[in-house]
Coordinates of C-alpha atoms and ligand atoms in Angstrom, one line a residue:
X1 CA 43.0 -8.0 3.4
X2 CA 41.1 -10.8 5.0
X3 CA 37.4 -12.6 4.8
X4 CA 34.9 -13.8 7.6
X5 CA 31.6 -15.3 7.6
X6 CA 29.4 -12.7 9.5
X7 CA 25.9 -14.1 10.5
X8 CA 23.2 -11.8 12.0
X9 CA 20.9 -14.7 13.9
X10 CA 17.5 -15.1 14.5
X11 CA 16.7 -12.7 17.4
X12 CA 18.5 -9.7 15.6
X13 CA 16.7 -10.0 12.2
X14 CA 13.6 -10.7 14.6
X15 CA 14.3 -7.1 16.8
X16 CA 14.8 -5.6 13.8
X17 CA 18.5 -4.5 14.0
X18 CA 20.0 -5.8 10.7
X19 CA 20.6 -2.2 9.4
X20 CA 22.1 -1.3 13.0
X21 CA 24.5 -4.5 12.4
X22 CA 25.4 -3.6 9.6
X23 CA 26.1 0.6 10.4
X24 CA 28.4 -0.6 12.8
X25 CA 30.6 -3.1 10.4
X26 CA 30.3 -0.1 7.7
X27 CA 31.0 2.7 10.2
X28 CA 34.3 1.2 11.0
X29 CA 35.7 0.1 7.8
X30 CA 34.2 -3.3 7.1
X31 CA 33.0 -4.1 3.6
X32 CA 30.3 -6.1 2.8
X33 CA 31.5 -8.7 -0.2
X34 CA 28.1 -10.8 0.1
X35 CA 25.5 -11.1 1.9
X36 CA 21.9 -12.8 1.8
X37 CA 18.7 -13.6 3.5
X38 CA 17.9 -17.4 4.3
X39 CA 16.6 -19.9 6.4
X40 CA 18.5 -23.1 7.4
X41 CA 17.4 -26.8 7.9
X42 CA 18.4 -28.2 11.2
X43 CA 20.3 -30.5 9.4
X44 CA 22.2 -27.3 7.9
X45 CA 22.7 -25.3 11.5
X46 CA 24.2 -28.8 12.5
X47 CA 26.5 -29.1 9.9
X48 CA 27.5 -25.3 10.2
X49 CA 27.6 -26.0 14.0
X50 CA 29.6 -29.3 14.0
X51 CA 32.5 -28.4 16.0
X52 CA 29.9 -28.0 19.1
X53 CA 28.1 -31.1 18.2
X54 CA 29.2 -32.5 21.4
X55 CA 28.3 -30.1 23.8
X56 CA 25.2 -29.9 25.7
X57 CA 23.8 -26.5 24.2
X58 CA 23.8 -28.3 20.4
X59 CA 20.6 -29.6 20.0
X60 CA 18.7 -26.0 21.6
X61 CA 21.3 -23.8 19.3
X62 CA 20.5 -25.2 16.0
X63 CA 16.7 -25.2 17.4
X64 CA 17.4 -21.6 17.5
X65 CA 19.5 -21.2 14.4
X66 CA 16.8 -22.5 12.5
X67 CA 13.7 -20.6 14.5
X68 CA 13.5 -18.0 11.8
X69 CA 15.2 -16.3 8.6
X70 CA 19.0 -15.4 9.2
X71 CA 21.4 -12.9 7.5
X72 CA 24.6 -14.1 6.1
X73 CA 27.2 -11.9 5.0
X74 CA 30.8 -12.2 3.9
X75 CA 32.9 -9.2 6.0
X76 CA 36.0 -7.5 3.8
X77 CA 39.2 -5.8 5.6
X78 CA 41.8 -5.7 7.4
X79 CA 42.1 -7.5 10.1
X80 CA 38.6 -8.3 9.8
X81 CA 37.9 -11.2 12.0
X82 CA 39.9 -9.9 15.0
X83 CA 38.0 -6.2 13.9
X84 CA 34.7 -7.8 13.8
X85 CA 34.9 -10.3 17.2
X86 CA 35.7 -7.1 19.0
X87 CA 32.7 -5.3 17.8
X88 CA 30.4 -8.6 18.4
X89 CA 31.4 -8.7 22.2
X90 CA 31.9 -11.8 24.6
X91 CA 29.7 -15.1 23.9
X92 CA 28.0 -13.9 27.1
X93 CA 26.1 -10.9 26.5
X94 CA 26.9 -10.4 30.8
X95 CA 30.5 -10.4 29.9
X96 CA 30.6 -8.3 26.9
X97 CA 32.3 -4.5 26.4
X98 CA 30.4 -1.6 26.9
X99 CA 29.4 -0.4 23.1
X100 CA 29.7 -3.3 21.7
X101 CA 26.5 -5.1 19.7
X102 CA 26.1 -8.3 22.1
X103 CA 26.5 -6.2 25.2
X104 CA 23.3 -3.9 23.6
X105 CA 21.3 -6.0 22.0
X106 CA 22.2 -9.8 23.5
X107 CA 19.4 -11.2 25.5
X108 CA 20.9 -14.8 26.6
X109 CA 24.5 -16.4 26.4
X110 CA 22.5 -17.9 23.2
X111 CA 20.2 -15.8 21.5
X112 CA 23.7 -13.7 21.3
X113 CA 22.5 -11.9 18.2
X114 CA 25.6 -12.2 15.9
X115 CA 28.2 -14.8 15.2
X116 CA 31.6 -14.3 13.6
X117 CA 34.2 -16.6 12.5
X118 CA 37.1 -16.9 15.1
X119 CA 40.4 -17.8 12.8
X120 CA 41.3 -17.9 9.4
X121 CA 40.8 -21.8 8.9
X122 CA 36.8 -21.3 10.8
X123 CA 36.4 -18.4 8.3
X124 CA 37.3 -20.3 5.3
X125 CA 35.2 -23.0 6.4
X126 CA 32.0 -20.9 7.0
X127 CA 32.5 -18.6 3.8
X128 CA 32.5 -21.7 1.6
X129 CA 29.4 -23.5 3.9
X130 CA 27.2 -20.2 3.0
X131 CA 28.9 -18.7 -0.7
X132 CA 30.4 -19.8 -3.9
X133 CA 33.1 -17.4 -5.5
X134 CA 30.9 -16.0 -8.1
X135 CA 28.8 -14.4 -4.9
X136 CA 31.9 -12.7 -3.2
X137 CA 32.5 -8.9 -4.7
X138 CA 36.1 -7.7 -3.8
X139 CA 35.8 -4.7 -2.3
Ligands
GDP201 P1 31.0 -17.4 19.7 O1 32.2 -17.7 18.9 O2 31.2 -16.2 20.6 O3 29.7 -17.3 18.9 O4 30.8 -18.6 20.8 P2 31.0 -20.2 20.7 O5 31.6 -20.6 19.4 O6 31.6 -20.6 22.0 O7 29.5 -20.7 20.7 C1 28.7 -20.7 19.6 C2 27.3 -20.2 20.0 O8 26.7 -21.2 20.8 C3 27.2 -18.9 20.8 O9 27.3 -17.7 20.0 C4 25.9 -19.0 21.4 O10 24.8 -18.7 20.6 C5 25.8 -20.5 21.8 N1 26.4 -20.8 23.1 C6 27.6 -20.7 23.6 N2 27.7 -21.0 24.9 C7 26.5 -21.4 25.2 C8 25.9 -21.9 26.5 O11 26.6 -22.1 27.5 N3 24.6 -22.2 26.4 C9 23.8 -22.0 25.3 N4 22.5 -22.3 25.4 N5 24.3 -21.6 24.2 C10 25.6 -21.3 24.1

C-alpha cells in the first residue's frame, strides 16, 4: 500500500472534469483517502513548487497554480504513484499516451491538468504540504 498527493489544477476544475479525474483513479483501483477544494497563495504554489524555483517556467506556473480554486486529494493503493503517473500522461500533453488524461484533456506543456507526485520522498513531501493525519482515511 502506498500514498501520493494527487492535484487536479486549475484548467481541469475550470473545464469541468474533476468527476472525470476522479472516474478514472476510481475505475482502476485508486482510493481516495482525502481530498479538498482550495485556493493557494503564490507564496503557497512557490513553496509547493520549490524544487523548480530555478527554472524559467516558475514564476508563470505558480501564476497559474494560483489562477483559480484547485483539487487536492491524497491517492490510496498499490503502486499508486507509478499507477497514477501512468494514467496522468507525459508533462507534455504532445508527448503523452493515447487514453490517458493529459493526452485528452491537456491544452499546453503547462496548463497539463493534473499533477502527481513522482517518488515516495516527493509524495511524502506533498501529502504533508496539503493534509494533517487526522484528514487521511485508510482505505
Ligand atoms: P510533472 O511531474 O509531469 O508535473 O512535470 P514537472 O515536475 O517536470 O513540471 C511541473 C509542472 O511544471 C508541469 O506539470 C507543468 O505544469 C509545468 N511545466 C513543466 N515543464 C514546463 C515548461 O517547459 N514550460 C512551462 N510553461 N511549464 C512547464
Amino acid at each position: 500500500m502506498e500514498r501520493t498527493l494527487s492535484i487536479i489544477k486549475p484548467d481541469g476544475v475550470q473545464k469541468n472534469i474533476i468527476g472525470e479525474v476522479i472516474k478514472r483513479f476510481e475505475s482502476n483501483g485508486i482510493k481516495i483517502a482525502a481530498m479538498k477544494m482550495i485556493q493557494l497563495t503564490k507564496t503557497q504554489a512557490q513553496g509547493f513548487y520549490a524544487v523548480h524555483k530555478e527554472r524559467p517556467f516558475f514564476d508563470s506556473l505558480t501564476d497559474f497554480m494560483t489562477s483559480g480554486p484547485i483539487v487536492v486529494m491524497v491517492l490510496e493503493g498499490d503502486d499508486v504513484i507509478a499507477k497514477n503517473r501512468k494514467l496522468m500522461g507525459a508533462t507534455n500533453f504532445k508527448e503523452a499516451e493515447e487514453g490517458t488524461i493529459r493526452k485528452d484533456y491537456a491544452t499546453d506543456i503547462e496548463k497539463n491538468v493534473v499533477h502527481g507526485s513522482d517518488a515516495p520522498e516527493t509524495a511524502a513531501f506533498e501529502i504533508g504540504y496539503f493534509f494533517n493525519d487526522l484528514e487521511i482515511q485508510a482505505r
